[in-house]
Every structure is written in C-alpha cells, then in structure tokens.
Amino acid sequence: MSTSYLPEALYTRAGFASNTALSVDDRGKISAHAAEPVQTVSLPRRALLPGLINVHSHAFQRLIRGKSESRVTSGKDFWSWRGTMYHAAAQLTPQDVYDVARMTFLEMARAGITTVGEFHYLHTDPNGHPYDDPNLLSRMVIAAAQSVGIRIVLLRAAYFRSGYQVATDPGQIRFFENTTDFLANAESLLAIYPINSGNQVQLGIAPHSIRAIPLEDLRELTAWANAKQLPLHMHISEQVAENAACKAEYGTTPVTLLTREGLLTRNLTAVHAIHITDDEIRMMAEAGATICSCPTTERNLGDGSFPADRTMRAGIPIAFGSDSQAQISLIEDARELDYHLRLSHQERAVLDQIDGQPLAARLLDCATIHGARSLSVAAGELTDGKYADFFTVDLDHPSIVGNSPEDLLSIIVFGLDPSAIRDVAVNGKLIIRDGKHEFEKEIIARYKEVYRKVWAKAPAIETLA
C-alpha cells in the first residue's frame, strides 16, 4: 500500500513547504504518483526533513564512551587512547557485537540517522583465529542494523599490519587478515548482499589506512573495489604522526602518495583528512573525492581542526561521521564544523555564502546529500525516486520553539536538541514513532549486560601509557 505522510512543514531545497505531503510507493521510494490505495499519516506540528547519513562509524566503540576521558587510564593522545578501545574490542563475543551494534544503531535512529556507513574491522575471535564463517562478525553487525531498521553500508575494513617498521600490536589481533583472505571474504559477503539488490544492506571496501595497508596491497584492494563499483573509504591524515610515518616509508604524505599511484578517485572517501596541504586539497578536488569529517570525535581525541573552509572553496563534498560514538548527533557535528573554524579564525559563520549557499543549508547538505554520494545510496533528498528516508522534529519543542518558516532550518541546525526528533522512517516505514522504538527496552537491557561484563575488569593502566 502506498503511504502519504502529511507534516506541517516539509523541507525542500527552496525552504519549508506547508500543507505538502510526501508520497511513498510500495517499494519505499518517494513518488509523486503513488498508486492507490493510499494510507495517509498525519504529522501535526511536525517538520519533516531528509534522513541524516552517518558515513563513518565504529559501532563497538560506543562501549568506551566516558571510559577514556582520563589521562591516567587512557593517556594524553590518540595513540594511547587506543588502549582503552583495544580492551573493549578484546572482550566481545559475536552476540556481544550484535548487542552493542543494536544499541549504537538505536541511538543513531533516535538522532534522525537513517543510513550508517559501518567501518567494520573486527573480524576474528579474541585469539586472532577466523570463525568458521569468517564473515560472522560482519553479519552480526548487519543483523543489528536490520533489527533496528536502519539502512547500512557495511564498509568491510582491511587491516594487514600495525604500521611501517612497527611490531605487531596484540591489541589489534582481531583486525588482521591478509589480502587473499580479505578479498575472498568480501566476495562471500557480496554473494549474500548483491550490488544494487535494492534491500537495506549494501557493501563497501575500507583499506584502514596507509599505516595498516602496504602499498602493493592497497593497489589490489582499490582495483577490486573500483571494478565492483563499490564505495572505497580510508582513514587519511588524521594525525601528524600518520603523515610522518608515510613520509618515512614512501617519501611523501598519504594524499600525495595516492595521487602519484593513481589511487585517488571519485570513488574514494577520505576519512578525517585534517592535516592536508593546499596542494593536496587541489589534488582531492581534481579527483572528485569526498571527505568525511568527524568533528565530535576529532575534538574528543585532540586530532585537530578540519580545514572545512579551504576544502569547501575547492568544491570538495564533505560528509559527516560519528566515528568513535563519543556523542551521536550529526546535527551537532554539522554545527561544530563551522564552530571549530570560528575559534581558529576568531570570526563568525565562516562557511556562510560559499558559492552563495546559506550556512544552514550547506551544513544540512553535508549531513544528507554528500553522505549519500559517499556511500552510493539513493537517499539524502526528498525527491522522486529516492528512498523515503526521513525524520521529523517537534515544532513546539523547547529547543526550537518560536521558529518561523524563514528561520526554521537555521534554528534546527544550530539549536535542535535530539529529543526534539519524534519520528524516523527508512524505506517509507516508521522505525521511530513519537520518539520510541519497539525494541528499545530490550536493546538497552542487553547492552547494559555487555557493558557490565566488559568493564568488570578494567584494563591495566601500564598498558595504556
């Protein structure tokens, strides 16, 4: 049956339209000519916007929220922070992976996120041995997304070494595969979830980083992903030390290396890309690559401030990711993208009117349209033929009350509290209704059990120094 959703205000690229319905056909796609019969769902005092797209997530890291905020237990920087993360990763059974991912995806759904790019690198058992099904943990994460109802692009991550001339880190033992096994396992997943199959599961390839993938292997993975026309995601220049290690091994920085090798293409999304030069920005723009910025995680880890002004002026699409799950709110990430620049430039609204586009609309595009481009999903816009993925906000919520049609988008982007999000739909079906999910109590209860188990024995402080 076709469905017509009737909010008080419907977002369009031209602004908010009143008394305008969103029509959804029986395939879950937006259609101006939905077939009869039509079920009408009234959404009074609601504004309806395109679903947010979370391009970069490590679901299991939800477990370390609040556990890594001390120098005593987690050190002073990204490199020592990883010890806390490794402790959590080492404790998880396949069932735990499922339960934690469900909690993470539930929180995303409640924040208006309808699609997640899950950068998944937990592959083996805690001793580094493959499961009988080497894709078991990938399938558990996918099953968690299906249970919650969120659309997932499983970015199967390749992790082949700890770094250039670096001893193998035992904390990473669950991440490792070799090229042959990785590609065979990726092929097996594709057999289960075919390209363009039209369901809510898609796949991509994620060479973790230059430090984790030798160049010869990176060439092979990139060629394979491009031949399959799969999204290709990679951590690039998140840390100054990462650039230094790349220079030591290859004589140049990651972006320049990828350009030199012909590996920087439109298919690539560079995650973070904080420490890049103007020349590298030009290279990325010419290649048509996308950048995924993760502002909440980047400031939590002390990574640095992403040069969004220079990249936007170069025409590079920017998307957002919740990454380490320190906080899950793409609306917060959107405002932080500009707020971080305000601190460094000592100016306001730094990203406003680039190419004539108002700031709030530009930031919403990053959280929707650019994310859809990065993950190759037909979503991110409320237009004919796209998946009917959307969220609604309560127009009377204290965080945005007093709005008018002219300033509503700006108030949402810069003032919305996540509790104002009331309904969330994926493929035209509501997975959150009036702020609740049907499995919410069970998901939270099972997550709490895993959390207690993981932290019953805290990691030794000396291993985190």
Short mmCIF file of C-alpha atoms in Angstrom, two decimals:
data_model
loop_
_atom_site.label_atom_id
_atom_site.label_comp_id
_atom_site.label_asym_id
_atom_site.label_seq_id
_atom_site.Cartn_x
_atom_site.Cartn_y
_atom_site.Cartn_z
CA MET A 1 0.00 0.00 0.00
CA SER A 2 1.25 3.48 -0.83
CA THR A 3 1.58 5.96 2.03
CA SER A 4 1.21 9.71 2.18
CA TYR A 5 2.96 11.49 5.07
CA LEU A 6 1.48 14.91 5.81
CA PRO A 7 3.62 17.10 8.11
CA GLU A 8 3.02 20.74 8.92
CA ALA A 9 6.28 21.69 7.19
CA LEU A 10 8.11 19.67 4.52
CA TYR A 11 11.74 20.51 3.74
CA THR A 12 12.65 21.27 0.15
CA ARG A 13 15.86 22.76 -1.23
CA ALA A 14 13.90 26.02 -1.57
CA GLY A 15 12.77 26.03 2.07
CA PHE A 16 9.89 24.54 4.04
CA ALA A 17 6.56 23.97 2.30
CA SER A 18 3.31 23.89 4.26
CA ASN A 19 0.39 21.54 3.65
CA THR A 20 2.52 19.41 1.35
CA ALA A 21 2.58 15.63 1.60
CA LEU A 22 5.42 13.20 0.99
CA SER A 23 4.12 10.33 -1.11
CA VAL A 24 5.78 6.92 -0.82
CA ASP A 25 5.15 3.98 -3.14
CA ASP A 26 5.03 0.33 -2.11
CA ARG A 27 8.78 -0.05 -2.83
CA GLY A 28 9.59 2.50 -0.15
CA LYS A 29 10.59 5.19 -2.65
CA ILE A 30 9.35 8.74 -2.96
CA SER A 31 6.87 9.11 -5.79
CA ALA A 32 4.66 11.96 -6.88
CA HIS A 33 2.41 9.38 -8.48
CA ALA A 34 1.96 6.78 -5.74
CA ALA A 35 -0.57 4.14 -6.67
CA GLU A 36 -3.90 3.68 -4.97
CA PRO A 37 -4.86 2.81 -2.32
CA VAL A 38 -3.10 5.43 -0.25
CA GLN A 39 -2.75 5.41 3.51
CA THR A 40 -2.41 8.92 4.95
CA VAL A 41 -0.29 9.50 8.06
CA SER A 42 -0.90 12.90 9.59
CA LEU A 43 2.07 14.52 11.36
CA PRO A 44 0.67 17.67 13.01
CA ARG A 45 3.14 20.18 14.46
CA ARG A 46 5.99 18.31 12.81
CA ALA A 47 8.62 19.40 10.32
CA LEU A 48 9.84 16.63 8.02
CA LEU A 49 13.44 16.54 6.73
CA PRO A 50 15.59 14.05 4.79
CA GLY A 51 17.17 11.34 6.91
CA LEU A 52 20.72 12.01 8.07
CA ILE A 53 23.53 9.87 6.69
CA ASN A 54 26.32 8.78 9.01
CA VAL A 55 29.27 7.98 6.76
CA HIS A 56 31.80 6.73 9.32
CA SER A 57 31.01 4.61 12.37
CA HIS A 58 32.79 2.08 14.59
CA ALA A 59 29.75 0.71 16.41
CA PHE A 60 31.57 -1.23 19.14
CA GLN A 61 33.35 1.92 20.34
CA ARG A 62 30.05 3.01 21.91
CA LEU A 63 31.30 0.91 24.85
CA ILE A 64 34.17 3.27 25.67
CA ARG A 65 32.11 6.44 25.91
CA GLY A 66 33.19 8.15 29.12
CA LYS A 67 35.80 5.47 29.84
CA SER A 68 38.63 7.24 28.03
CA GLU A 69 38.36 10.75 29.45
CA SER A 70 41.27 10.47 31.88
CA ARG A 71 44.99 10.75 31.22
CA VAL A 72 45.54 8.24 34.00
CA THR A 73 43.67 5.44 32.19
CA SER A 74 43.85 6.47 28.54
CA GLY A 75 46.87 8.70 28.16
CA LYS A 76 47.05 12.11 26.56
CA ASP A 77 46.56 11.48 22.83
CA PHE A 78 45.02 9.34 20.11
CA TRP A 79 47.76 6.74 20.23
CA SER A 80 47.37 5.99 23.91
CA TRP A 81 43.56 6.27 23.72
CA ARG A 82 43.61 3.19 21.52
CA GLY A 83 44.48 1.01 24.55
CA THR A 84 41.04 1.60 26.05
CA MET A 85 39.45 0.79 22.70
CA TYR A 86 41.51 -2.40 22.37
CA HIS A 87 40.36 -3.54 25.81
CA ALA A 88 36.72 -3.28 24.76
CA ALA A 89 37.35 -4.98 21.40
CA ALA A 90 39.08 -7.94 23.05
CA GLN A 91 36.11 -8.80 25.29
CA LEU A 92 33.36 -9.16 22.73
CA THR A 93 31.66 -12.38 21.64
CA PRO A 94 29.66 -12.40 18.38
CA GLN A 95 26.47 -11.97 20.42
CA ASP A 96 28.06 -9.01 22.21
CA VAL A 97 28.98 -7.43 18.88
CA TYR A 98 25.33 -7.72 17.86
CA ASP A 99 24.00 -6.28 21.12
CA VAL A 100 26.41 -3.33 21.16
CA ALA A 101 25.75 -2.54 17.49
CA ARG A 102 21.99 -2.59 18.13
CA MET A 103 22.42 -0.06 20.93
CA THR A 104 24.57 2.16 18.73
CA PHE A 105 22.18 1.98 15.80
CA LEU A 106 19.18 2.62 18.05
CA GLU A 107 20.84 5.80 19.30
CA MET A 108 21.56 6.80 15.71
CA ALA A 109 17.95 6.24 14.69
CA ARG A 110 16.74 8.36 17.57
CA ALA A 111 19.10 11.10 16.34
CA GLY A 112 17.49 11.11 12.88
CA ILE A 113 20.16 8.96 11.20
CA THR A 114 18.65 6.64 8.61
CA THR A 115 21.82 5.31 6.92
CA VAL A 116 25.12 4.30 8.51
CA GLY A 117 28.45 3.53 6.89
CA GLU A 118 29.87 0.99 9.35
CA PHE A 119 33.67 0.90 9.05
CA HIS A 120 33.96 -2.62 10.39
CA TYR A 121 37.32 -4.12 11.34
CA LEU A 122 36.52 -6.75 13.99
CA HIS A 123 36.94 -9.98 12.02
CA THR A 124 38.42 -12.80 14.13
CA ASP A 125 37.96 -14.30 17.58
CA PRO A 126 39.83 -12.79 20.57
CA ASN A 127 42.85 -15.01 19.81
CA GLY A 128 43.07 -13.87 16.22
CA HIS A 129 41.61 -17.05 14.74
CA PRO A 130 38.95 -16.85 12.00
CA TYR A 131 35.47 -18.07 12.87
CA ASP A 132 34.08 -21.00 10.87
CA ASP A 133 32.26 -18.26 8.98
CA PRO A 134 34.95 -15.58 8.58
CA ASN A 135 32.19 -13.01 8.00
CA LEU A 136 30.37 -13.87 11.22
CA LEU A 137 31.02 -10.53 12.92
CA SER A 138 30.18 -8.60 9.76
CA ARG A 139 26.87 -10.44 9.57
CA MET A 140 26.15 -9.75 13.25
CA VAL A 141 26.59 -6.02 12.66
CA ILE A 142 24.37 -6.18 9.58
CA ALA A 143 21.74 -8.14 11.55
CA ALA A 144 21.83 -5.46 14.26
CA ALA A 145 21.10 -2.76 11.69
CA GLN A 146 18.27 -4.83 10.24
CA SER A 147 16.79 -5.34 13.70
CA VAL A 148 16.75 -1.61 14.39
CA GLY A 149 15.60 -0.86 10.84
CA ILE A 150 18.43 1.45 9.86
CA ARG A 151 19.99 1.26 6.39
CA ILE A 152 23.59 0.02 6.49
CA VAL A 153 26.55 0.16 4.14
CA LEU A 154 28.97 -2.37 5.64
CA LEU A 155 32.42 -1.00 4.87
CA ARG A 156 34.48 -4.13 5.38
CA ALA A 157 37.83 -2.87 6.64
CA ALA A 158 41.21 -4.29 5.67
CA TYR A 159 43.91 -4.22 8.35
CA PHE A 160 47.12 -6.09 7.46
CA ARG A 161 49.81 -4.69 9.77
CA SER A 162 50.33 -2.43 12.78
CA GLY A 163 52.45 0.04 10.83
CA TYR A 164 55.65 0.62 8.94
CA GLN A 165 58.56 -0.95 10.82
CA VAL A 166 56.27 -1.33 13.85
CA ALA A 167 55.96 -4.54 15.86
CA THR A 168 52.59 -6.27 15.72
CA ASP A 169 50.29 -4.76 18.34
CA PRO A 170 48.46 -7.53 20.25
CA GLY A 171 45.55 -5.14 20.76
CA GLN A 172 44.87 -5.30 17.02
CA ILE A 173 44.86 -9.09 16.73
CA ARG A 174 41.13 -9.24 15.93
CA PHE A 175 41.59 -6.86 13.00
CA PHE A 176 44.15 -8.75 10.92
CA GLU A 177 43.64 -10.64 7.66
CA ASN A 178 45.78 -10.99 4.56
CA THR A 179 44.85 -9.73 1.11
CA THR A 180 43.77 -13.11 -0.26
CA ASP A 181 41.51 -13.91 2.68
CA PHE A 182 40.13 -10.40 2.82
CA LEU A 183 39.06 -10.38 -0.83
CA ALA A 184 37.64 -13.91 -0.60
CA ASN A 185 35.59 -12.91 2.44
CA ALA A 186 34.40 -9.73 0.75
CA GLU A 187 33.32 -11.77 -2.29
CA SER A 188 31.36 -14.07 0.01
CA LEU A 189 29.52 -11.11 1.52
CA LEU A 190 28.71 -9.79 -1.93
CA ALA A 191 27.12 -13.14 -2.75
CA ILE A 192 24.77 -12.66 0.20
CA TYR A 193 24.16 -8.94 -0.34
CA PRO A 194 24.50 -8.34 -4.10
CA ILE A 195 25.29 -4.93 -5.53
CA ASN A 196 22.14 -2.93 -6.32
CA SER A 197 19.94 -5.61 -4.79
CA GLY A 198 17.55 -2.94 -3.58
CA ASN A 199 17.48 -4.01 0.07
CA GLN A 200 18.68 -2.05 3.10
CA VAL A 201 22.15 -3.61 3.10
CA GLN A 202 24.96 -2.52 0.83
CA LEU A 203 28.69 -3.12 0.91
CA GLY A 204 31.89 -1.14 0.51
CA ILE A 205 35.62 -1.65 0.99
CA ALA A 206 37.71 0.16 3.58
CA PRO A 207 41.51 -0.15 3.49
CA HIS A 208 42.04 1.09 7.03
CA SER A 209 44.95 3.49 6.43
CA ILE A 210 48.35 3.82 4.81
CA ARG A 211 49.96 2.63 8.01
CA ALA A 212 47.81 -0.53 8.11
CA ILE A 213 47.92 -1.46 4.39
CA PRO A 214 51.18 -1.76 2.41
CA LEU A 215 51.07 -0.01 -0.96
CA GLU A 216 51.09 -3.19 -3.04
CA ASP A 217 48.03 -4.47 -1.19
CA LEU A 218 46.35 -1.08 -1.40
CA ARG A 219 46.69 -1.13 -5.18
CA GLU A 220 44.98 -4.53 -5.31
CA LEU A 221 42.14 -3.59 -2.96
CA THR A 222 41.48 -0.33 -4.79
CA ALA A 223 41.38 -2.04 -8.17
CA TRP A 224 38.98 -4.66 -6.84
CA ALA A 225 36.63 -2.10 -5.29
CA ASN A 226 36.67 0.11 -8.40
CA ALA A 227 35.95 -2.88 -10.65
CA LYS A 228 32.92 -3.71 -8.49
CA GLN A 229 31.93 -0.02 -8.32
CA LEU A 230 31.88 -0.20 -4.52
CA PRO A 231 32.44 2.74 -2.18
CA LEU A 232 36.06 2.93 -1.04
CA HIS A 233 36.74 4.53 2.36
CA MET A 234 40.05 5.10 4.11
CA HIS A 235 41.44 6.96 7.13
CA ILE A 236 43.76 9.63 5.73
CA SER A 237 45.90 12.22 7.54
CA GLU A 238 44.04 12.11 10.84
CA GLN A 239 47.27 12.52 12.79
CA VAL A 240 50.54 14.37 12.17
CA ALA A 241 52.36 11.17 13.15
CA GLU A 242 50.47 9.31 10.41
CA ASN A 243 51.83 11.72 7.80
CA ALA A 244 55.34 11.38 9.24
CA ALA A 245 55.19 7.57 9.05
CA CYS A 246 54.03 7.75 5.43
CA LYS A 247 56.92 10.07 4.58
CA ALA A 248 59.36 7.69 6.25
CA GLU A 249 58.10 4.77 4.17
CA TYR A 250 57.23 6.39 0.85
CA GLY A 251 58.86 9.82 0.93
CA THR A 252 55.59 11.73 0.85
CA THR A 253 52.23 12.18 2.59
CA PRO A 254 49.14 9.96 2.11
CA VAL A 255 47.16 12.17 -0.29
CA THR A 256 50.19 12.83 -2.48
CA LEU A 257 51.05 9.13 -2.46
CA LEU A 258 47.54 8.16 -3.55
CA THR A 259 47.64 10.76 -6.32
CA ARG A 260 51.04 9.58 -7.53
CA GLU A 261 49.80 5.99 -7.65
CA GLY A 262 46.54 6.84 -9.41
CA LEU A 263 44.52 5.66 -6.42
CA LEU A 264 42.81 8.96 -5.61
CA THR A 265 39.48 8.80 -7.46
CA ARG A 266 35.86 9.89 -7.23
CA ASN A 267 35.13 6.55 -5.60
CA LEU A 268 37.25 7.39 -2.55
CA THR A 269 36.09 8.95 0.70
CA ALA A 270 38.98 10.21 2.80
CA VAL A 271 38.03 10.00 6.47
CA HIS A 272 39.30 12.93 8.59
CA ALA A 273 41.86 14.48 6.15
CA ILE A 274 42.72 17.05 8.82
CA HIS A 275 46.43 17.53 8.17
CA ILE A 276 46.40 18.21 4.43
CA THR A 277 48.04 21.00 2.43
CA ASP A 278 46.54 23.35 -0.13
CA ASP A 279 48.18 21.30 -2.89
CA GLU A 280 46.58 18.14 -1.51
CA ILE A 281 43.20 19.85 -1.35
CA ARG A 282 43.61 20.69 -5.03
CA MET A 283 44.50 17.04 -5.77
CA MET A 284 41.38 15.81 -3.98
CA ALA A 285 39.17 18.33 -5.75
CA GLU A 286 40.54 17.38 -9.16
CA ALA A 287 39.99 13.69 -8.39
CA GLY A 288 36.39 14.31 -7.28
CA ALA A 289 36.96 12.59 -3.93
CA THR A 290 34.80 13.10 -0.84
CA ILE A 291 35.97 13.91 2.68
CA CYS A 292 34.22 12.58 5.77
CA SER A 293 34.76 14.85 8.75
CA CYS A 294 34.02 13.58 12.26
CA PRO A 295 34.10 16.80 14.32
CA THR A 296 32.93 15.35 17.65
CA THR A 297 35.47 12.54 17.62
CA GLU A 298 38.23 14.76 16.23
CA ARG A 299 37.93 17.22 19.07
CA ASN A 300 37.46 14.42 21.62
CA LEU A 301 40.74 12.82 20.50
CA GLY A 302 42.57 16.09 20.01
CA ASP A 303 43.16 15.26 16.34
CA GLY A 304 42.99 18.85 15.14
CA SER A 305 40.53 21.12 13.37
CA PHE A 306 39.48 20.11 9.85
CA PRO A 307 40.06 22.89 7.26
CA ALA A 308 36.46 22.93 6.05
CA ASP A 309 36.69 26.44 4.62
CA ARG A 310 39.57 25.62 2.28
CA THR A 311 38.09 22.29 1.19
CA MET A 312 34.62 23.70 0.57
CA ARG A 313 36.02 26.55 -1.52
CA ALA A 314 37.80 23.92 -3.61
CA GLY A 315 34.45 22.22 -4.23
CA ILE A 316 35.15 19.02 -2.28
CA PRO A 317 31.97 17.40 -0.87
CA ILE A 318 32.12 16.99 2.91
CA ALA A 319 30.12 14.35 4.77
CA PHE A 320 29.90 13.51 8.49
CA GLY A 321 30.59 10.51 10.70
CA SER A 322 30.02 9.70 14.37
CA ASP A 323 33.24 7.62 14.36
CA SER A 324 34.06 6.69 17.99
CA GLN A 325 30.50 7.37 19.24
CA ALA A 326 31.69 9.85 21.89
CA GLN A 327 28.39 11.52 21.00
CA ILE A 328 25.94 10.53 18.28
CA SER A 329 24.41 13.61 16.69
CA LEU A 330 25.09 14.63 13.10
CA ILE A 331 23.28 17.88 13.82
CA GLU A 332 25.95 18.59 16.45
CA ASP A 333 28.69 17.59 14.00
CA ALA A 334 27.22 19.96 11.43
CA ARG A 335 27.34 22.97 13.71
CA GLU A 336 30.79 22.01 15.04
CA LEU A 337 32.20 22.06 11.51
CA ASP A 338 31.70 25.81 11.47
CA TYR A 339 32.20 26.41 15.21
CA HIS A 340 35.71 24.93 15.14
CA LEU A 341 36.65 27.39 12.41
CA ARG A 342 35.17 30.28 14.40
CA LEU A 343 37.59 29.51 17.22
CA SER A 344 40.65 29.39 14.98
CA HIS A 345 39.67 32.36 12.75
CA GLN A 346 38.04 34.42 15.52
CA GLU A 347 35.19 35.11 13.12
CA ARG A 348 31.58 34.00 12.90
CA ALA A 349 29.77 31.97 10.23
CA VAL A 350 33.00 31.18 8.37
CA LEU A 351 31.31 28.77 5.95
CA ASP A 352 28.38 31.05 5.12
CA GLN A 353 27.68 32.01 1.50
CA ILE A 354 30.44 29.93 -0.08
CA ASP A 355 29.20 29.73 -3.67
CA GLY A 356 26.20 31.73 -2.47
CA GLN A 357 24.73 28.94 -0.32
CA PRO A 358 23.39 29.86 3.14
CA LEU A 359 25.22 28.22 6.02
CA ALA A 360 22.41 26.08 7.48
CA ALA A 361 21.50 24.60 4.09
CA ARG A 362 25.16 23.92 3.34
CA LEU A 363 25.65 22.05 6.61
CA LEU A 364 22.46 20.02 6.14
CA ASP A 365 23.68 19.02 2.67
CA CYS A 366 26.84 17.65 4.31
CA ALA A 367 24.71 15.51 6.63
CA THR A 368 22.47 14.25 3.82
CA ILE A 369 23.30 14.67 0.12
CA HIS A 370 27.06 14.40 0.46
CA GLY A 371 26.74 11.39 2.73
CA ALA A 372 24.55 9.66 0.14
CA ARG A 373 27.19 10.35 -2.50
CA SER A 374 29.93 8.91 -0.32
CA LEU A 375 28.05 5.68 0.38
CA SER A 376 26.40 5.39 -3.06
CA VAL A 377 22.87 5.21 -1.66
CA ALA A 378 19.76 6.63 -3.31
CA ALA A 379 18.85 8.77 -0.31
CA GLY A 380 19.63 12.15 1.23
CA GLU A 381 16.96 14.10 -0.66
CA LEU A 382 13.17 14.14 -0.58
CA THR A 383 12.82 13.84 -4.34
CA ASP A 384 11.20 11.37 -6.72
CA GLY A 385 12.99 8.05 -6.99
CA LYS A 386 14.96 8.36 -3.76
CA TYR A 387 14.36 6.10 -0.78
CA ALA A 388 11.80 7.59 1.58
CA ASP A 389 14.21 8.05 4.49
CA PHE A 390 13.28 10.96 6.75
CA PHE A 391 12.92 12.28 10.28
CA THR A 392 10.52 14.72 11.90
CA VAL A 393 11.02 17.31 14.60
CA ASP A 394 8.50 18.68 17.09
CA LEU A 395 7.88 22.30 16.14
CA ASP A 396 6.88 23.05 19.74
CA HIS A 397 9.99 21.55 21.33
CA PRO A 398 11.72 23.99 23.73
CA SER A 399 14.98 23.88 21.75
CA ILE A 400 13.40 25.31 18.58
CA VAL A 401 10.10 26.85 19.71
CA GLY A 402 9.38 30.29 18.29
CA ASN A 403 10.54 29.37 14.80
CA SER A 404 9.10 30.71 11.58
CA PRO A 405 9.30 29.17 8.09
CA GLU A 406 12.08 31.61 7.18
CA ASP A 407 14.40 30.69 10.05
CA LEU A 408 13.32 27.11 10.80
CA LEU A 409 16.26 25.38 9.11
CA SER A 410 18.81 27.61 10.81
CA ILE A 411 17.16 27.03 14.20
CA ILE A 412 17.19 23.27 13.61
CA VAL A 413 20.84 23.13 12.51
CA PHE A 414 22.12 25.43 15.26
CA GLY A 415 19.68 24.83 18.10
CA LEU A 416 17.96 21.44 17.84
CA ASP A 417 18.22 19.08 20.79
CA PRO A 418 18.00 15.40 19.73
CA SER A 419 14.98 14.93 22.00
CA ALA A 420 13.01 17.07 19.52
CA ILE A 421 13.26 14.29 16.92
CA ARG A 422 9.97 12.41 17.04
CA ASP A 423 9.60 10.12 14.02
CA VAL A 424 12.14 8.37 11.80
CA ALA A 425 11.40 6.40 8.62
CA VAL A 426 13.56 4.17 6.43
CA ASN A 427 12.16 2.97 3.11
CA GLY A 428 8.96 4.78 3.99
CA LYS A 429 8.39 2.73 7.15
CA LEU A 430 8.49 4.33 10.58
CA ILE A 431 11.14 2.79 12.83
CA ILE A 432 10.81 5.53 15.47
CA ARG A 433 7.32 6.76 16.33
CA ASP A 434 6.80 9.58 18.83
CA GLY A 435 10.40 9.19 19.99
CA LYS A 436 10.26 5.43 20.69
CA HIS A 437 11.45 2.21 19.06
CA GLU A 438 9.50 -1.01 19.52
CA PHE A 439 12.58 -2.95 20.74
CA GLU A 440 14.07 -0.12 22.80
CA LYS A 441 13.75 -1.66 26.26
CA GLU A 442 15.22 -4.98 25.17
CA ILE A 443 18.09 -3.34 23.26
CA ILE A 444 19.05 -1.19 26.25
CA ALA A 445 18.81 -4.09 28.72
CA ARG A 446 21.07 -6.33 26.64
CA TYR A 447 23.57 -3.54 26.07
CA LYS A 448 23.81 -2.91 29.81
CA GLU A 449 24.74 -6.57 30.35
CA VAL A 450 27.57 -6.36 27.82
CA TYR A 451 28.78 -3.07 29.28
CA ARG A 452 28.97 -4.52 32.79
CA LYS A 453 30.88 -7.55 31.54
CA VAL A 454 33.41 -5.54 29.52
CA TRP A 455 34.23 -3.18 32.36
CA ALA A 456 34.09 -5.70 35.21
CA LYS A 457 37.84 -5.93 34.77
CA ALA A 458 39.38 -2.59 33.88
CA PRO A 459 42.44 -2.59 31.60
CA ALA A 460 45.80 -2.35 33.32
CA ILE A 461 46.96 1.25 33.47
CA GLU A 462 50.51 0.40 32.42
CA THR A 463 49.29 -0.94 29.06
CA LEU A 464 47.73 2.43 28.27
CA ALA A 465 50.71 4.65 28.95
#
